[in-house]
Amino acid sequence: MRLILLGAPGTGKGTQATLLKEKYGVPHISTGEMFREAIEAETEVGMRAKSYIDSGQLVPDEVVVDMVRDCLGQPNCAATGFIFDGFPRTVEQAERFNAILEERNESIDAVILLSVDEEQIVKRLSGRRLCQESGRIYNVELAPDEWEHSEDKKKGCTLVQRNDDKPEVVKARMRTYHNQTSPLVEYYRKHGMLVTVDGEGSVRQVFDRIVAAL
Ligand code: AMP
């Protein structure tokens, strides 16, 4: 299974990718996560990416594409398929990704577009918190009880907010999505690969819709 999850920030791509990974047994590749790890490890890629990420802009195409190419070139990475979450994010990245896949004699099965109302997106992002210890995602605005009654809270774990989930950066990320990423919707529609899925409702409901659509 070779999938791309497309959608504005906060539409649930990461959450759904985690479930799809379990169902189809293929790796979940998040370029955003790769950058966050690179920043944490203070690598050269991390240092190049940081200022773009902190201001809600896209990391330059060549940095992202090189990172993806390296990742796919590693033994066993994506041997059985993949779920890309947050890549590609520009038409240029999509075209360069197609060329990489052609070299590998592979093709994408579907591009899933998660569609969520913009007001809902802002609520999802401003309330999103990450448990520092388990990596689990909670939402203190939309589902405060889930955190209040969680094992993570009982264990005394700390919730942190991603730097780029702060309101001023969220606005910039939404602008970036509209200007640079949304043209991909038309691009993949023209190529007959786009599957649009309603991303509102519970995590399970959205997951069932994706599986039904595939
Ligand atoms: P995400 O976790 O997917 O929301 O990504 C967080 C940030 O990483 C984005 O706002 C971008 O600055 C950067 N990023 C992640 N993936 C890409 C990509 N494919 N192209 C350019 N920048 C990216």
PDB file of N, CA, C and O in Angstrom, residues 2-3 9 20-21 36 44 54-55 72 76 100 110 112 122 130 143 164-165 177 187 196:
ATOM      1  N   ARG A   2       0.663   2.114  -0.980  1.00  0.00           N
ATOM      2  CA  ARG A   2       1.441   3.372  -1.040  1.00  0.00           C
ATOM      3  C   ARG A   2       0.470   4.544  -1.049  1.00  0.00           C
ATOM      4  O   ARG A   2      -0.247   4.752  -2.027  1.00  0.00           O
ATOM      5  N   LEU A   3       0.469   5.263   0.074  1.00  0.00           N
ATOM      6  CA  LEU A   3      -0.525   6.322   0.256  1.00  0.00           C
ATOM      7  C   LEU A   3       0.124   7.650   0.565  1.00  0.00           C
ATOM      8  O   LEU A   3       1.183   7.699   1.201  1.00  0.00           O
ATOM      9  N   PRO A   9      -2.919  21.751   7.922  1.00  0.00           N
ATOM     10  CA  PRO A   9      -2.482  21.373   9.272  1.00  0.00           C
ATOM     11  C   PRO A   9      -3.710  21.154  10.142  1.00  0.00           C
ATOM     12  O   PRO A   9      -4.714  21.857   9.980  1.00  0.00           O
ATOM     13  N   LEU A  20      -3.506   3.777  10.121  1.00  0.00           N
ATOM     14  CA  LEU A  20      -3.352   3.108   8.818  1.00  0.00           C
ATOM     15  C   LEU A  20      -2.088   2.249   8.793  1.00  0.00           C
ATOM     16  O   LEU A  20      -2.060   1.169   8.210  1.00  0.00           O
ATOM     17  N   LYS A  21      -1.068   2.750   9.476  1.00  0.00           N
ATOM     18  CA  LYS A  21       0.196   2.010   9.574  1.00  0.00           C
ATOM     19  C   LYS A  21      -0.059   0.649  10.221  1.00  0.00           C
ATOM     20  O   LYS A  21       0.435  -0.384   9.766  1.00  0.00           O
ATOM     21  N   ARG A  36      11.457  17.608  13.167  1.00  0.00           N
ATOM     22  CA  ARG A  36      11.494  17.846  14.628  1.00  0.00           C
ATOM     23  C   ARG A  36      12.607  17.015  15.272  1.00  0.00           C
ATOM     24  O   ARG A  36      13.325  17.489  16.147  1.00  0.00           O
ATOM     25  N   GLU A  44      22.566  19.112  10.698  1.00  0.00           N
ATOM     26  CA  GLU A  44      22.624  20.205   9.730  1.00  0.00           C
ATOM     27  C   GLU A  44      21.248  20.467   9.128  1.00  0.00           C
ATOM     28  O   GLU A  44      20.816  21.614   8.989  1.00  0.00           O
ATOM     29  N   ASP A  54       9.604  27.394  12.531  1.00  0.00           N
ATOM     30  CA  ASP A  54       9.168  28.301  13.600  1.00  0.00           C
ATOM     31  C   ASP A  54       8.353  29.477  13.082  1.00  0.00           C
ATOM     32  O   ASP A  54       7.622  30.099  13.846  1.00  0.00           O
ATOM     33  N   SER A  55       8.489  29.783  11.787  1.00  0.00           N
ATOM     34  CA  SER A  55       7.704  30.908  11.282  1.00  0.00           C
ATOM     35  C   SER A  55       6.540  30.442  10.402  1.00  0.00           C
ATOM     36  O   SER A  55       5.902  31.253   9.733  1.00  0.00           O
ATOM     37  N   LEU A  72      14.016   6.803   1.744  1.00  0.00           N
ATOM     38  CA  LEU A  72      13.554   5.680   0.922  1.00  0.00           C
ATOM     39  C   LEU A  72      14.707   4.773   0.514  1.00  0.00           C
ATOM     40  O   LEU A  72      14.509   3.595   0.224  1.00  0.00           O
ATOM     41  N   ASN A  76      15.113  -1.734   3.683  1.00  0.00           N
ATOM     42  CA  ASN A  76      13.818  -2.066   4.287  1.00  0.00           C
ATOM     43  C   ASN A  76      12.867  -0.882   4.444  1.00  0.00           C
ATOM     44  O   ASN A  76      11.699  -1.074   4.700  1.00  0.00           O
ATOM     45  N   ILE A 100      11.293  10.060  -8.362  1.00  0.00           N
ATOM     46  CA  ILE A 100      11.940   9.094  -7.456  1.00  0.00           C
ATOM     47  C   ILE A 100      11.198   7.753  -7.522  1.00  0.00           C
ATOM     48  O   ILE A 100      11.803   6.681  -7.617  1.00  0.00           O
ATOM     49  N   ALA A 110      -3.085   5.860  -3.818  1.00  0.00           N
ATOM     50  CA  ALA A 110      -4.116   6.898  -3.636  1.00  0.00           C
ATOM     51  C   ALA A 110      -3.564   8.060  -2.837  1.00  0.00           C
ATOM     52  O   ALA A 110      -2.640   7.907  -2.036  1.00  0.00           O
ATOM     53  N   ILE A 112      -5.105  10.639  -0.239  1.00  0.00           N
ATOM     54  CA  ILE A 112      -6.310  10.891   0.560  1.00  0.00           C
ATOM     55  C   ILE A 112      -6.307  12.338   1.020  1.00  0.00           C
ATOM     56  O   ILE A 112      -5.392  12.766   1.734  1.00  0.00           O
ATOM     57  N   VAL A 122      -8.671  25.438  13.470  1.00  0.00           N
ATOM     58  CA  VAL A 122      -8.027  26.361  14.407  1.00  0.00           C
ATOM     59  C   VAL A 122      -8.208  25.843  15.837  1.00  0.00           C
ATOM     60  O   VAL A 122      -7.272  25.839  16.638  1.00  0.00           O
ATOM     61  N   LEU A 130       0.988  17.644  23.294  1.00  0.00           N
ATOM     62  CA  LEU A 130       1.691  16.378  23.144  1.00  0.00           C
ATOM     63  C   LEU A 130       2.153  15.936  24.516  1.00  0.00           C
ATOM     64  O   LEU A 130       2.690  16.754  25.278  1.00  0.00           O
ATOM     65  N   ALA A 143     -11.330  17.977  23.767  1.00  0.00           N
ATOM     66  CA  ALA A 143     -11.570  16.738  24.523  1.00  0.00           C
ATOM     67  C   ALA A 143     -10.789  16.766  25.837  1.00  0.00           C
ATOM     68  O   ALA A 143      -9.919  15.923  26.064  1.00  0.00           O
ATOM     69  N   ASP A 164       5.018  25.540  16.828  1.00  0.00           N
ATOM     70  CA  ASP A 164       4.291  26.046  15.662  1.00  0.00           C
ATOM     71  C   ASP A 164       2.781  25.870  15.790  1.00  0.00           C
ATOM     72  O   ASP A 164       2.044  26.124  14.845  1.00  0.00           O
ATOM     73  N   ASP A 165       2.282  25.444  16.962  1.00  0.00           N
ATOM     74  CA  ASP A 165       0.834  25.437  17.212  1.00  0.00           C
ATOM     75  C   ASP A 165       0.397  26.711  17.934  1.00  0.00           C
ATOM     76  O   ASP A 165      -0.777  26.871  18.280  1.00  0.00           O
ATOM     77  N   TYR A 177      -0.432  26.852   3.583  1.00  0.00           N
ATOM     78  CA  TYR A 177      -1.200  25.740   3.004  1.00  0.00           C
ATOM     79  C   TYR A 177      -2.000  26.222   1.791  1.00  0.00           C
ATOM     80  O   TYR A 177      -1.947  25.618   0.718  1.00  0.00           O
ATOM     81  N   TYR A 187      -3.805  19.097  -8.710  1.00  0.00           N
ATOM     82  CA  TYR A 187      -2.750  18.310  -9.365  1.00  0.00           C
ATOM     83  C   TYR A 187      -3.087  16.813  -9.291  1.00  0.00           C
ATOM     84  O   TYR A 187      -3.093  16.107 -10.301  1.00  0.00           O
ATOM     85  N   THR A 196     -11.260  12.208  -1.736  1.00  0.00           N
ATOM     86  CA  THR A 196     -11.555  13.169  -0.673  1.00  0.00           C
ATOM     87  C   THR A 196     -12.376  12.488   0.414  1.00  0.00           C
ATOM     88  O   THR A 196     -13.355  11.801   0.128  1.00  0.00           O
TER      89      THR A 196
END
